Amino acid sequence: MTKQSKQDNLKIIPLGGLGEVGRNMTLLEYQGRILIIDMGFRMPEEDMPGVDYIIPSIDYLKNKQKNILGIVFTHGHYDHIGAVPYLIRKIWREKLPIFASPLTRGIILKRQEDFSHETKLKINEVYDGSRIELGPFKIEFFRQNHNIPDNLGLFIQTPIGNILHTSDFKFDQNPVNDLPTNFEKLRGIGKRKILLMLSDSTDAEEEGHSLSEKEILKNLEEIFKSVHGRIIAATFASLINRIQQIITLSEKYGRKVCLEGYSMKTNVEICKNLGYIKAKRETFISAKQIENYPPSQITILGTGAQGEAEAVLMRIASKEHPFIKIKKGDTVIFSSSVIPGNERTVQIMKDEIMRQGAKVFHYKMMDIHAGGHAKSEELKEMIKIMTPKFFMPIHGQYSMLVAHSQLAKEMGMEEKNVIVAENGNVINLNQKRIFIEKEKVPSNYVMIDGLGIGDVGQVVLRDRQMLAEDGMFVIVVIVERQTGKVRGSPDIISRGFVYLRESKELLRDTRKRVIGIVERATGTGGAVNWSYIKDEIRNKIGQFLFSRTQRRPMILPVVIEV
Ligand SMILES: [Zn+2]
């Protein structure tokens, strides 16, 4: 293939969302001009202490601001919009075109307000049927059912051919407070010759069909019917359909709803204003008012079903919530499925809640979980409707992408036309073939810690893991400059390593060694390489402590000259 023709390939560059759940962000590039689809974050893994979120790396876009045609958002879930406040500044230019449905727009703008020093965004509203043109890309938005309203799939005409991006989706003939899937419209799109389909893989490993939102409502209602104490329901703040269902059922069964958690309150506010959540004004009460009602008339709806440290449910479970304590007779509903990597934390939290006397319903016991994603039968149906020439699974762990690619092959697609890609791959597409370039673009984790962006690197993370696992060990040595002798006995401070009072012998031996290391190196005074001495202490004492305790605390030598 000549250079010229490779230049004319369409490039698909996933910066996140492949091989993981969350952090969705994909670039389409044609002749150097770039369209961005979604900018999401993901939750940290359990071995990343202190990290709040992980966002995509956009190093690839460095010095390419001028080439960015615009950003389109599919829906308002944080794994599709969450990275905006952290990333937008780096690619921002006046009048950068941004498009989102009204609800998605509302959620993005509200979050942006919370970062008051951040860029004020202008976002254009798009709806089912809207058409826009950005450089060589003509984009048509079409409604897709999911577990948040106002979710849009993308039909994109490019000079190479038509691309279909499903967004997250499921087929739902009986949604709650939303329109059913418009199969006729989807078939119409499918007739327009799809060259490549990018399709949601989150539930590709699940057999059968996803549950209709009506079905989930029925299951939730079983709980509401049988429970007489308070109901504490935890879900994602962006799982708008679930929030609506819990409000609807609370009203039906004579319960007041106390919303807890900042993101829950703001999302409900945005949705109420836009008409996406229907509720009576008098349904809502504040946490302080809970005691004014009998338990049978109370629903508490909060965030935290993933065991997030700062979320409402965790604060209730760990008895840190100022007003809400678990009482005997309470029923706690975890109404979203657990994201891979959070299982252990959720389990511990669940145990704690039960220990405090509450009954727990979780998604494995009844179908009350997210269920927002198409399962294998629906995914096959989507492939059948769109009959794309090429197929690339997106959104999901690697095993989900593979399962989805198998489904495509079951549907008769040729092996060479189905591509399982990873973050950072540059996928080339032309009318004849699809292939991955050898060179990858950066797609590493960028970690967000409080408001800091990307200043938590691998080194900081390793330190935190070390501190969390084996604690720390500070050695303070005072050295007389003139003689090179250690004055007195080195001070030792330790946290999370061993109980010092019961380790007298270990401490005595450690001190002796520290004195030995320092005095060997200082000789008889004069010019001394202090950083060498610190390294020696760190290494030798590290080995010594490990040989005695099988632990590797972080060692911080402090050498003071007098
Ligand atoms: Zn979603």
Coordinates of C-alpha atoms and ligand atoms in Angstrom, one line a residue:
M1 CA 0.0 0.0 0.0
T2 CA 1.4 3.4 -0.9
K3 CA 1.8 6.2 1.7
Q4 CA -0.8 8.2 -0.1
S5 CA -3.6 5.7 0.3
K6 CA -2.7 5.0 4.0
Q7 CA -3.1 8.7 4.6
D8 CA -6.6 8.3 3.2
N9 CA -7.6 5.6 5.6
L10 CA -10.0 6.5 8.4
K11 CA -8.4 6.0 11.8
I12 CA -10.3 4.9 14.9
I13 CA -8.3 5.5 18.0
P14 CA -9.7 4.3 21.3
L15 CA -8.0 6.2 24.2
G16 CA -10.1 4.4 26.8
G17 CA -12.9 2.0 27.3
L18 CA -11.4 -1.1 25.7
G19 CA -10.2 -3.8 28.1
E20 CA -11.9 -2.0 31.0
V21 CA -15.3 -0.8 32.1
G22 CA -15.3 2.9 32.0
R23 CA -13.1 5.7 30.7
N24 CA -14.7 5.7 27.3
M25 CA -13.2 8.0 24.8
T26 CA -12.7 7.4 21.1
L27 CA -11.2 9.4 18.3
L28 CA -12.1 9.3 14.6
E29 CA -9.4 10.8 12.5
Y30 CA -9.4 11.5 8.8
Q31 CA -6.5 13.2 7.1
G32 CA -5.4 14.7 10.4
R33 CA -8.8 16.0 11.4
I34 CA -10.2 14.6 14.6
L35 CA -13.6 14.0 16.0
I36 CA -13.8 13.1 19.7
I37 CA -16.6 10.8 21.0
D38 CA -17.2 10.9 24.8
M39 CA -14.7 11.7 27.5
G40 CA -15.3 9.4 30.5
F41 CA -13.6 8.3 33.7
R42 CA -13.4 5.1 35.6
M43 CA -13.2 4.1 39.2
P44 CA -9.8 3.2 40.6
E45 CA -8.9 -0.4 41.2
E46 CA -8.6 -1.7 44.8
D47 CA -4.8 -1.5 44.8
M48 CA -4.8 2.3 44.1
P49 CA -5.1 3.9 47.5
G50 CA -6.2 7.5 47.6
V51 CA -6.9 7.7 43.8
D52 CA -10.4 9.0 43.1
Y53 CA -10.7 8.5 39.3
I54 CA -8.8 7.4 36.3
I55 CA -9.1 9.4 33.1
P56 CA -7.7 8.8 29.6
S57 CA -4.4 10.2 28.6
I58 CA -4.7 12.7 25.8
D59 CA -1.0 13.1 25.0
Y60 CA -1.9 12.1 21.5
L61 CA -3.9 15.3 21.1
K62 CA -1.0 17.5 22.2
N63 CA -0.3 20.3 19.7
K64 CA -3.3 19.0 17.7
Q65 CA -5.9 21.4 19.2
K66 CA -6.4 23.1 15.9
N67 CA -7.2 19.7 14.2
I68 CA -10.0 18.8 16.7
L69 CA -13.3 19.3 14.8
G70 CA -15.5 18.9 17.9
I71 CA -16.8 16.6 20.6
V72 CA -20.0 14.6 20.6
F73 CA -21.3 12.9 23.7
T74 CA -23.6 9.8 23.6
H75 CA -25.1 10.0 27.1
G76 CA -24.7 11.4 30.6
H77 CA -23.1 8.5 32.5
Y78 CA -19.8 9.4 34.1
D79 CA -17.9 6.7 32.2
H80 CA -18.8 8.8 29.1
I81 CA -18.6 12.4 30.4
G82 CA -16.7 12.3 33.7
A83 CA -13.3 13.3 32.4
V84 CA -14.6 16.6 30.9
P85 CA -13.6 18.9 33.8
Y86 CA -10.1 17.4 33.8
L87 CA -9.4 17.3 30.1
I88 CA -11.4 20.0 28.4
R89 CA -8.9 22.8 29.3
K90 CA -6.1 21.0 27.5
I91 CA -7.9 20.9 24.2
W92 CA -10.1 24.0 24.6
R93 CA -10.3 26.7 22.1
E94 CA -12.9 29.4 21.6
K95 CA -16.0 28.0 19.8
L96 CA -14.9 24.4 20.0
P97 CA -18.1 22.7 18.9
I98 CA -19.6 20.4 21.5
F99 CA -22.8 18.4 21.1
A100 CA -24.9 16.5 23.6
S101 CA -28.6 15.7 24.3
P102 CA -30.3 18.1 26.8
L103 CA -29.9 15.8 29.8
T104 CA -26.3 14.9 29.0
R105 CA -25.6 18.6 28.5
G106 CA -27.3 19.5 31.8
I107 CA -25.1 16.9 33.7
I108 CA -21.9 18.0 32.0
L109 CA -22.5 21.7 32.7
K110 CA -23.5 21.1 36.3
R111 CA -20.3 19.2 36.9
Q112 CA -18.3 21.9 35.2
E113 CA -19.8 24.4 37.6
D114 CA -18.4 22.5 40.5
F115 CA -15.0 23.2 39.1
S116 CA -15.5 27.0 39.3
H117 CA -12.1 27.9 38.0
E118 CA -12.6 25.8 34.9
T119 CA -13.5 26.8 31.4
K120 CA -17.2 27.8 30.8
L121 CA -18.5 25.5 28.1
K122 CA -21.0 26.1 25.4
I123 CA -22.7 22.9 24.5
N124 CA -25.1 22.6 21.6
E125 CA -28.2 20.4 22.1
V126 CA -28.9 17.5 19.8
Y127 CA -31.9 15.2 19.7
D128 CA -33.1 12.0 18.2
G129 CA -32.9 12.8 14.4
S130 CA -30.5 15.8 14.7
R131 CA -27.9 16.0 12.0
I132 CA -24.6 17.9 12.2
E133 CA -21.5 18.3 10.1
L134 CA -18.0 18.5 11.4
G135 CA -15.3 18.6 8.7
P136 CA -15.5 15.3 6.8
F137 CA -17.9 13.8 9.3
K138 CA -21.7 14.0 8.9
I139 CA -23.3 12.8 12.1
E140 CA -26.9 11.8 12.7
F141 CA -28.0 11.1 16.3
F142 CA -30.6 8.4 17.0
R143 CA -32.3 7.5 20.3
Q144 CA -31.1 4.3 22.1
N145 CA -32.6 2.8 25.2
H146 CA -30.3 2.4 28.2
N147 CA -30.8 3.1 31.9
I148 CA -30.5 6.8 31.5
P149 CA -32.8 8.9 29.3
D150 CA -31.6 10.9 26.4
N151 CA -29.0 8.4 25.2
L152 CA -28.0 8.8 21.5
G153 CA -26.3 6.4 19.1
L154 CA -24.3 7.9 16.2
F155 CA -24.6 7.3 12.5
I156 CA -21.5 8.9 11.0
Q157 CA -21.0 9.4 7.3
T158 CA -17.3 9.7 6.4
P159 CA -15.5 9.8 3.0
I160 CA -14.5 6.1 3.6
G161 CA -18.0 4.9 4.5
N162 CA -20.6 4.9 7.2
I163 CA -19.7 4.2 10.8
L164 CA -22.3 3.2 13.4
H165 CA -21.6 3.8 17.1
T166 CA -24.3 2.2 19.2
S167 CA -23.5 4.1 22.5
D168 CA -24.4 2.0 25.5
F169 CA -27.7 0.4 24.7
K170 CA -30.3 -2.3 25.3
F171 CA -33.5 -3.1 23.4
D172 CA -36.5 -2.3 25.6
Q173 CA -40.1 -2.7 24.5
N174 CA -41.4 -1.7 27.9
P175 CA -39.3 1.1 29.4
V176 CA -40.5 3.2 32.3
N177 CA -40.9 6.9 31.6
D178 CA -39.2 6.6 28.1
L179 CA -40.1 5.5 24.6
P180 CA -39.7 1.9 23.5
T181 CA -36.9 0.9 21.1
N182 CA -37.7 2.2 17.6
F183 CA -36.8 -0.9 15.6
E184 CA -38.2 0.6 12.4
K185 CA -35.9 3.5 12.7
L186 CA -32.9 1.2 13.4
R187 CA -33.7 -1.0 10.4
G188 CA -33.8 2.2 8.3
I189 CA -30.3 3.0 9.4
G190 CA -29.2 -0.5 8.8
K191 CA -30.3 -0.2 5.2
R192 CA -27.8 2.6 4.6
K193 CA -24.8 0.4 4.2
I194 CA -22.8 0.4 7.4
L195 CA -19.0 -0.1 6.8
L196 CA -18.0 -0.4 10.4
M197 CA -20.1 -0.9 13.6
L198 CA -18.7 -0.1 17.0
S199 CA -21.0 -1.8 19.6
D200 CA -21.4 -1.9 23.4
S201 CA -19.9 -5.1 24.8
T202 CA -20.6 -4.6 28.6
D203 CA -23.0 -7.6 28.7
A204 CA -21.7 -9.6 25.8
E205 CA -20.9 -12.5 28.1
E206 CA -24.5 -12.7 29.4
E207 CA -26.9 -15.1 27.8
G208 CA -30.3 -14.1 26.5
H209 CA -32.0 -10.7 26.7
S210 CA -31.6 -7.8 29.1
L211 CA -34.5 -7.1 31.4
S212 CA -37.0 -4.5 30.4
E213 CA -37.2 -1.5 32.8
K214 CA -40.8 -2.6 33.5
E215 CA -39.5 -5.9 34.7
I216 CA -37.0 -4.3 37.0
L217 CA -39.7 -2.1 38.4
K218 CA -41.8 -5.2 39.1
N219 CA -38.9 -6.8 41.0
L220 CA -38.3 -3.7 43.0
E221 CA -42.0 -3.5 43.8
E222 CA -41.8 -6.9 45.4
I223 CA -39.4 -5.5 47.9
F224 CA -41.5 -2.4 48.5
K225 CA -44.6 -4.5 49.1
S226 CA -43.0 -6.8 51.7
V227 CA -40.9 -4.4 53.6
H228 CA -42.3 -2.4 56.6
G229 CA -39.1 -0.7 57.9
R230 CA -37.1 2.0 56.2
I231 CA -35.7 1.3 52.8
I232 CA -32.2 2.5 52.0
A233 CA -31.5 2.2 48.3
A234 CA -28.1 2.8 46.9
T235 CA -27.4 3.2 43.2
F236 CA -25.4 5.4 40.8
A237 CA -26.4 9.0 40.7
S238 CA -26.5 8.7 37.0
L239 CA -28.8 5.7 36.9
I240 CA -31.7 8.0 36.3
N241 CA -34.2 5.2 35.4
R242 CA -33.5 3.4 38.7
I243 CA -33.9 6.6 40.7
Q244 CA -37.2 7.3 39.0
Q245 CA -38.4 3.8 39.8
I246 CA -37.5 4.1 43.4
I247 CA -39.3 7.5 43.6
T248 CA -42.4 6.1 41.8
L249 CA -42.6 3.1 44.2
S250 CA -42.1 5.3 47.2
E251 CA -44.9 7.5 46.2
K252 CA -47.1 4.5 45.5
Y253 CA -46.4 2.9 48.9
G254 CA -46.7 6.1 50.9
R255 CA -43.0 6.7 51.6
K256 CA -41.2 10.0 51.7
V257 CA -37.9 10.1 49.9
C258 CA -34.7 11.5 51.4
L259 CA -32.0 12.1 48.7
E260 CA -28.5 11.8 50.0
G261 CA -25.2 12.5 48.3
Y262 CA -24.3 15.6 46.4
S263 CA -24.3 14.0 42.9
M264 CA -27.6 12.3 43.6
K265 CA -29.2 15.6 44.7
T266 CA -27.9 17.6 41.7
N267 CA -28.8 14.9 39.1
V268 CA -32.3 14.6 40.4
E269 CA -32.6 18.4 40.3
I270 CA -31.3 18.5 36.7
C271 CA -33.7 15.8 35.7
K272 CA -36.7 17.3 37.4
N273 CA -36.0 20.6 35.7
L274 CA -35.8 19.0 32.3
G275 CA -38.8 16.8 32.9
Y276 CA -36.9 13.5 33.0
I277 CA -37.8 12.6 36.5
K278 CA -41.4 12.8 37.6
A279 CA -42.1 13.3 41.3
K280 CA -44.4 15.2 43.6
R281 CA -42.8 18.1 45.3
E282 CA -43.9 16.9 48.8
T283 CA -42.3 13.5 48.3
F284 CA -38.9 14.8 49.2
I285 CA -37.7 15.4 52.7
S286 CA -34.3 16.2 54.2
A287 CA -32.2 13.8 56.4
K288 CA -33.1 15.8 59.4
Q289 CA -36.8 15.2 58.9
I290 CA -36.5 11.4 58.8
E291 CA -37.3 11.1 62.5
N292 CA -40.6 12.8 62.0
Y293 CA -42.0 9.8 60.1
P294 CA -42.5 6.2 61.0
P295 CA -39.9 3.8 59.4
S296 CA -42.6 2.4 57.1
Q297 CA -42.9 5.8 55.4
I298 CA -39.2 6.4 54.7
T299 CA -37.0 5.7 51.7
I300 CA -33.5 6.9 51.7
L301 CA -32.0 7.1 48.2
G302 CA -28.2 7.6 48.0
T303 CA -25.0 6.9 46.2
G304 CA -22.5 4.2 47.0
A305 CA -23.5 0.8 45.8
Q306 CA -20.0 0.3 44.5
G307 CA -18.5 0.8 48.0
E308 CA -17.0 4.2 47.0
A309 CA -15.3 5.5 50.1
E310 CA -16.9 8.9 50.1
A311 CA -20.4 7.9 49.1
V312 CA -23.5 7.9 51.3
L313 CA -23.8 4.1 51.8
M314 CA -20.3 3.7 52.9
R315 CA -20.7 6.6 55.3
I316 CA -23.8 5.1 56.7
A317 CA -22.2 1.6 57.0
S318 CA -19.1 3.0 58.7
K319 CA -21.3 5.0 61.1
E320 CA -19.9 8.3 59.9
H321 CA -23.1 9.7 58.6
P322 CA -24.3 12.6 60.7
F323 CA -28.0 11.8 60.6
I324 CA -28.5 8.3 59.3
K325 CA -27.6 5.2 61.2
I326 CA -28.6 1.6 60.3
K327 CA -31.4 0.3 62.6
K328 CA -32.8 -3.1 63.0
G329 CA -35.6 -3.5 60.6
D330 CA -34.0 -1.4 57.8
T331 CA -33.7 -2.9 54.4
V332 CA -30.8 -1.9 52.2
I333 CA -31.1 -2.4 48.4
F334 CA -27.9 -2.4 46.3
S335 CA -29.5 -1.6 43.0
S336 CA -26.6 -1.6 40.6
S337 CA -24.3 -4.4 39.5
V338 CA -20.8 -4.3 40.9
I339 CA -18.1 -3.0 38.5
P340 CA -15.2 -5.4 38.1
G341 CA -12.6 -4.6 40.7
N342 CA -15.0 -3.4 43.4
E343 CA -16.3 -6.8 44.5
R344 CA -14.3 -7.1 47.7
T345 CA -15.1 -3.6 49.0
V346 CA -18.8 -4.1 48.3
Q347 CA -18.7 -7.5 50.1
I348 CA -17.1 -6.0 53.2
M349 CA -19.6 -3.1 53.2
K350 CA -22.5 -5.6 52.8
D351 CA -21.3 -7.6 55.7
E352 CA -21.0 -4.5 57.9
I353 CA -24.5 -3.4 57.1
M354 CA -25.9 -6.8 58.0
R355 CA -23.9 -6.9 61.2
Q356 CA -25.7 -3.7 62.1
G357 CA -29.1 -5.4 61.8
A358 CA -30.3 -4.5 58.3
K359 CA -31.6 -6.9 55.7
V360 CA -29.8 -6.6 52.3
F361 CA -31.1 -7.1 48.8
H362 CA -28.4 -7.1 46.1
Y363 CA -28.5 -7.6 42.4
K364 CA -27.7 -11.3 42.5
M365 CA -30.8 -12.1 44.5
M366 CA -33.3 -10.3 42.3
D367 CA -33.0 -8.5 39.1
I368 CA -32.9 -5.1 40.5
H369 CA -29.5 -4.1 39.1
A370 CA -28.5 -1.8 36.3
G371 CA -29.4 -4.1 33.4
G372 CA -28.8 -1.2 31.0
H373 CA -26.8 -3.2 28.5
A374 CA -27.8 -5.5 25.7
K375 CA -27.1 -9.1 26.3
S376 CA -25.9 -11.6 23.7
E377 CA -29.3 -12.1 21.9
E378 CA -29.8 -8.4 21.6
L379 CA -26.2 -7.8 20.4
K380 CA -26.7 -10.4 17.7
E381 CA -30.0 -8.7 16.8
M382 CA -28.2 -5.4 16.5
I383 CA -25.6 -7.0 14.2
K384 CA -28.4 -8.5 12.1
I385 CA -30.2 -5.1 11.8
M386 CA -27.0 -3.2 10.9
T387 CA -25.2 -5.9 8.9
P388 CA -21.9 -4.0 9.0
K389 CA -19.0 -5.1 6.7
F390 CA -16.6 -4.6 9.6
F391 CA -17.1 -5.0 13.3
M392 CA -15.3 -3.8 16.4
P393 CA -16.6 -4.4 19.9
I394 CA -16.2 -1.4 22.3
H395 CA -17.0 -0.7 26.0
G396 CA -15.8 -3.6 28.2
Q397 CA -13.2 -5.8 29.7
Y398 CA -11.1 -7.8 27.2
S399 CA -13.1 -10.9 27.8
M400 CA -16.3 -9.0 27.0
L401 CA -14.9 -7.7 23.7
V402 CA -13.8 -11.3 22.8
A403 CA -17.2 -12.7 23.6
H404 CA -18.8 -10.0 21.5
S405 CA -16.5 -10.7 18.6
Q406 CA -17.6 -14.4 18.8
L407 CA -21.2 -13.3 18.5
A408 CA -20.4 -11.4 15.3
K409 CA -18.7 -14.6 13.9
E410 CA -21.7 -16.6 14.9
M411 CA -23.8 -14.2 12.9
G412 CA -21.7 -15.1 9.9
M413 CA -19.2 -12.3 9.9
E414 CA -15.8 -13.2 8.5
E415 CA -12.9 -13.5 11.0
K416 CA -10.8 -10.9 9.1
N417 CA -13.6 -8.4 9.3
V418 CA -13.9 -8.5 13.0
I419 CA -11.3 -6.7 15.1
V420 CA -10.7 -6.9 18.8
A421 CA -8.7 -3.8 19.6
E422 CA -7.1 -2.3 22.7
N423 CA -6.7 1.2 24.1
G424 CA -4.1 3.1 22.2
N425 CA -4.4 1.1 19.0
V426 CA -4.7 3.0 15.7
I427 CA -7.2 1.1 13.7
N428 CA -7.1 1.8 10.0
L429 CA -10.2 1.4 7.9
N430 CA -10.8 1.6 4.2
Q431 CA -13.5 0.1 2.0
K432 CA -11.5 -3.1 1.6
R433 CA -10.0 -3.9 5.0
I434 CA -9.5 -3.0 8.6
F435 CA -6.2 -3.4 10.4
I436 CA -4.3 -2.2 13.5
E437 CA -1.1 -0.3 13.0
K438 CA 2.0 -1.5 14.8
E439 CA 2.6 1.7 16.7
K440 CA 0.4 2.6 19.6
V441 CA -0.5 6.0 20.8
P442 CA -0.3 6.8 24.6
S443 CA -3.3 5.4 26.5
N444 CA -1.9 5.1 30.0
Y445 CA -3.9 5.7 33.2
V446 CA -4.0 9.3 34.3
M447 CA -4.9 9.3 38.0
I448 CA -7.0 12.0 39.7
D449 CA -6.4 12.5 43.3
G450 CA -8.7 15.1 44.9
L451 CA -8.5 18.0 42.5
G452 CA -5.0 17.2 41.3
I453 CA -4.7 15.9 37.8
G454 CA -2.2 13.3 36.8
D455 CA 0.2 14.2 39.6
V456 CA -0.2 10.8 41.0
G457 CA 2.2 8.8 39.0
Q458 CA 3.3 5.2 39.4
V459 CA 5.9 6.2 42.0
V460 CA 3.4 7.9 44.3
L461 CA 1.1 4.9 43.9
R462 CA 3.8 2.5 44.7
D463 CA 4.6 4.5 47.8
R464 CA 1.0 4.4 48.9
Q465 CA 0.7 0.7 48.4
M466 CA 3.8 0.2 50.5
L467 CA 2.5 2.5 53.2
A468 CA -0.8 0.7 53.1
E469 CA 0.6 -2.7 53.3
D470 CA 3.7 -2.5 55.5
G471 CA 3.6 1.0 57.0
M472 CA 6.5 3.3 57.5
F473 CA 9.6 3.5 59.5
V474 CA 11.4 6.8 60.2
I475 CA 14.9 6.8 61.5
V476 CA 16.3 10.1 62.8
V477 CA 20.1 10.2 63.4
I478 CA 22.0 13.1 64.8
V479 CA 25.7 13.2 63.6
E480 CA 28.4 15.4 65.0
R481 CA 30.0 17.1 62.0
Q482 CA 33.5 17.3 63.5
T483 CA 33.9 13.8 64.7
G484 CA 31.5 11.9 62.4
K485 CA 30.0 10.2 65.4
V486 CA 26.4 9.5 66.1
R487 CA 25.1 11.5 69.0
G488 CA 23.0 9.6 71.4
S489 CA 20.8 6.8 70.1
P490 CA 18.9 7.2 66.7
D491 CA 15.2 7.9 67.1
I492 CA 12.8 5.5 65.5
I493 CA 9.2 6.4 64.7
S494 CA 7.0 3.9 62.9
R495 CA 3.4 3.6 61.8
G496 CA 1.6 0.6 60.6
F497 CA 4.7 -1.6 60.8
V498 CA 5.1 -3.4 64.1
Y499 CA 3.9 -2.6 67.6
L500 CA 7.1 -0.8 68.9
R501 CA 6.6 -1.6 72.5
E502 CA 6.7 -5.3 71.8
S503 CA 9.7 -5.0 69.5
K504 CA 12.3 -3.7 71.8
E505 CA 14.9 -6.2 70.6
L506 CA 14.3 -5.4 66.9
L507 CA 14.6 -1.7 67.6
R508 CA 17.8 -2.1 69.6
D509 CA 19.4 -4.1 66.8
T510 CA 18.2 -1.6 64.2
R511 CA 19.7 1.3 66.1
K512 CA 23.0 -0.6 66.4
R513 CA 23.0 -1.1 62.7
V514 CA 22.2 2.5 61.9
I515 CA 25.1 3.7 64.0
G516 CA 27.4 1.2 62.3
I517 CA 26.3 2.3 58.8
V518 CA 26.7 6.0 59.6
E519 CA 30.0 5.8 61.3
R520 CA 31.5 3.5 58.7
A521 CA 30.6 6.1 56.1
T522 CA 31.6 9.2 58.0
G523 CA 35.0 7.9 59.0
T524 CA 36.6 10.6 61.0
G525 CA 34.4 13.5 59.8
G526 CA 35.1 16.0 57.1
A527 CA 33.4 15.9 53.7
V528 CA 30.6 13.3 53.8
N529 CA 28.2 12.2 51.1
W530 CA 24.9 12.4 53.0
S531 CA 22.7 11.1 50.3
Y532 CA 24.9 8.0 50.1
I533 CA 24.4 7.5 53.8
K534 CA 20.7 7.8 53.5
D535 CA 20.6 5.3 50.7
E536 CA 22.7 2.9 52.7
I537 CA 20.4 3.2 55.7
R538 CA 17.3 2.7 53.4
N539 CA 18.8 -0.4 51.8
K540 CA 20.6 -2.1 54.6
I541 CA 17.9 -1.5 57.2
G542 CA 15.2 -2.4 54.7
Q543 CA 16.9 -5.8 54.2
F544 CA 17.4 -6.2 57.9
L545 CA 13.8 -5.5 58.8
F546 CA 12.6 -7.8 56.0
S547 CA 14.8 -10.6 57.3
R548 CA 13.3 -10.2 60.7
T549 CA 9.6 -9.5 59.9
Q550 CA 9.0 -10.4 56.3
R551 CA 7.7 -6.9 55.8
R552 CA 8.9 -4.0 53.7
P553 CA 7.9 -0.8 55.4
M554 CA 8.8 2.5 53.7
I555 CA 12.0 3.7 55.3
L556 CA 12.6 7.4 55.7
P557 CA 16.1 8.2 57.0
V558 CA 16.5 11.7 58.4
V559 CA 20.1 12.7 59.1
I560 CA 20.8 15.8 61.1
E561 CA 24.2 17.3 61.3
V562 CA 25.2 19.3 64.4
Ligands
ZN1 ZN -24.0 4.1 30.1

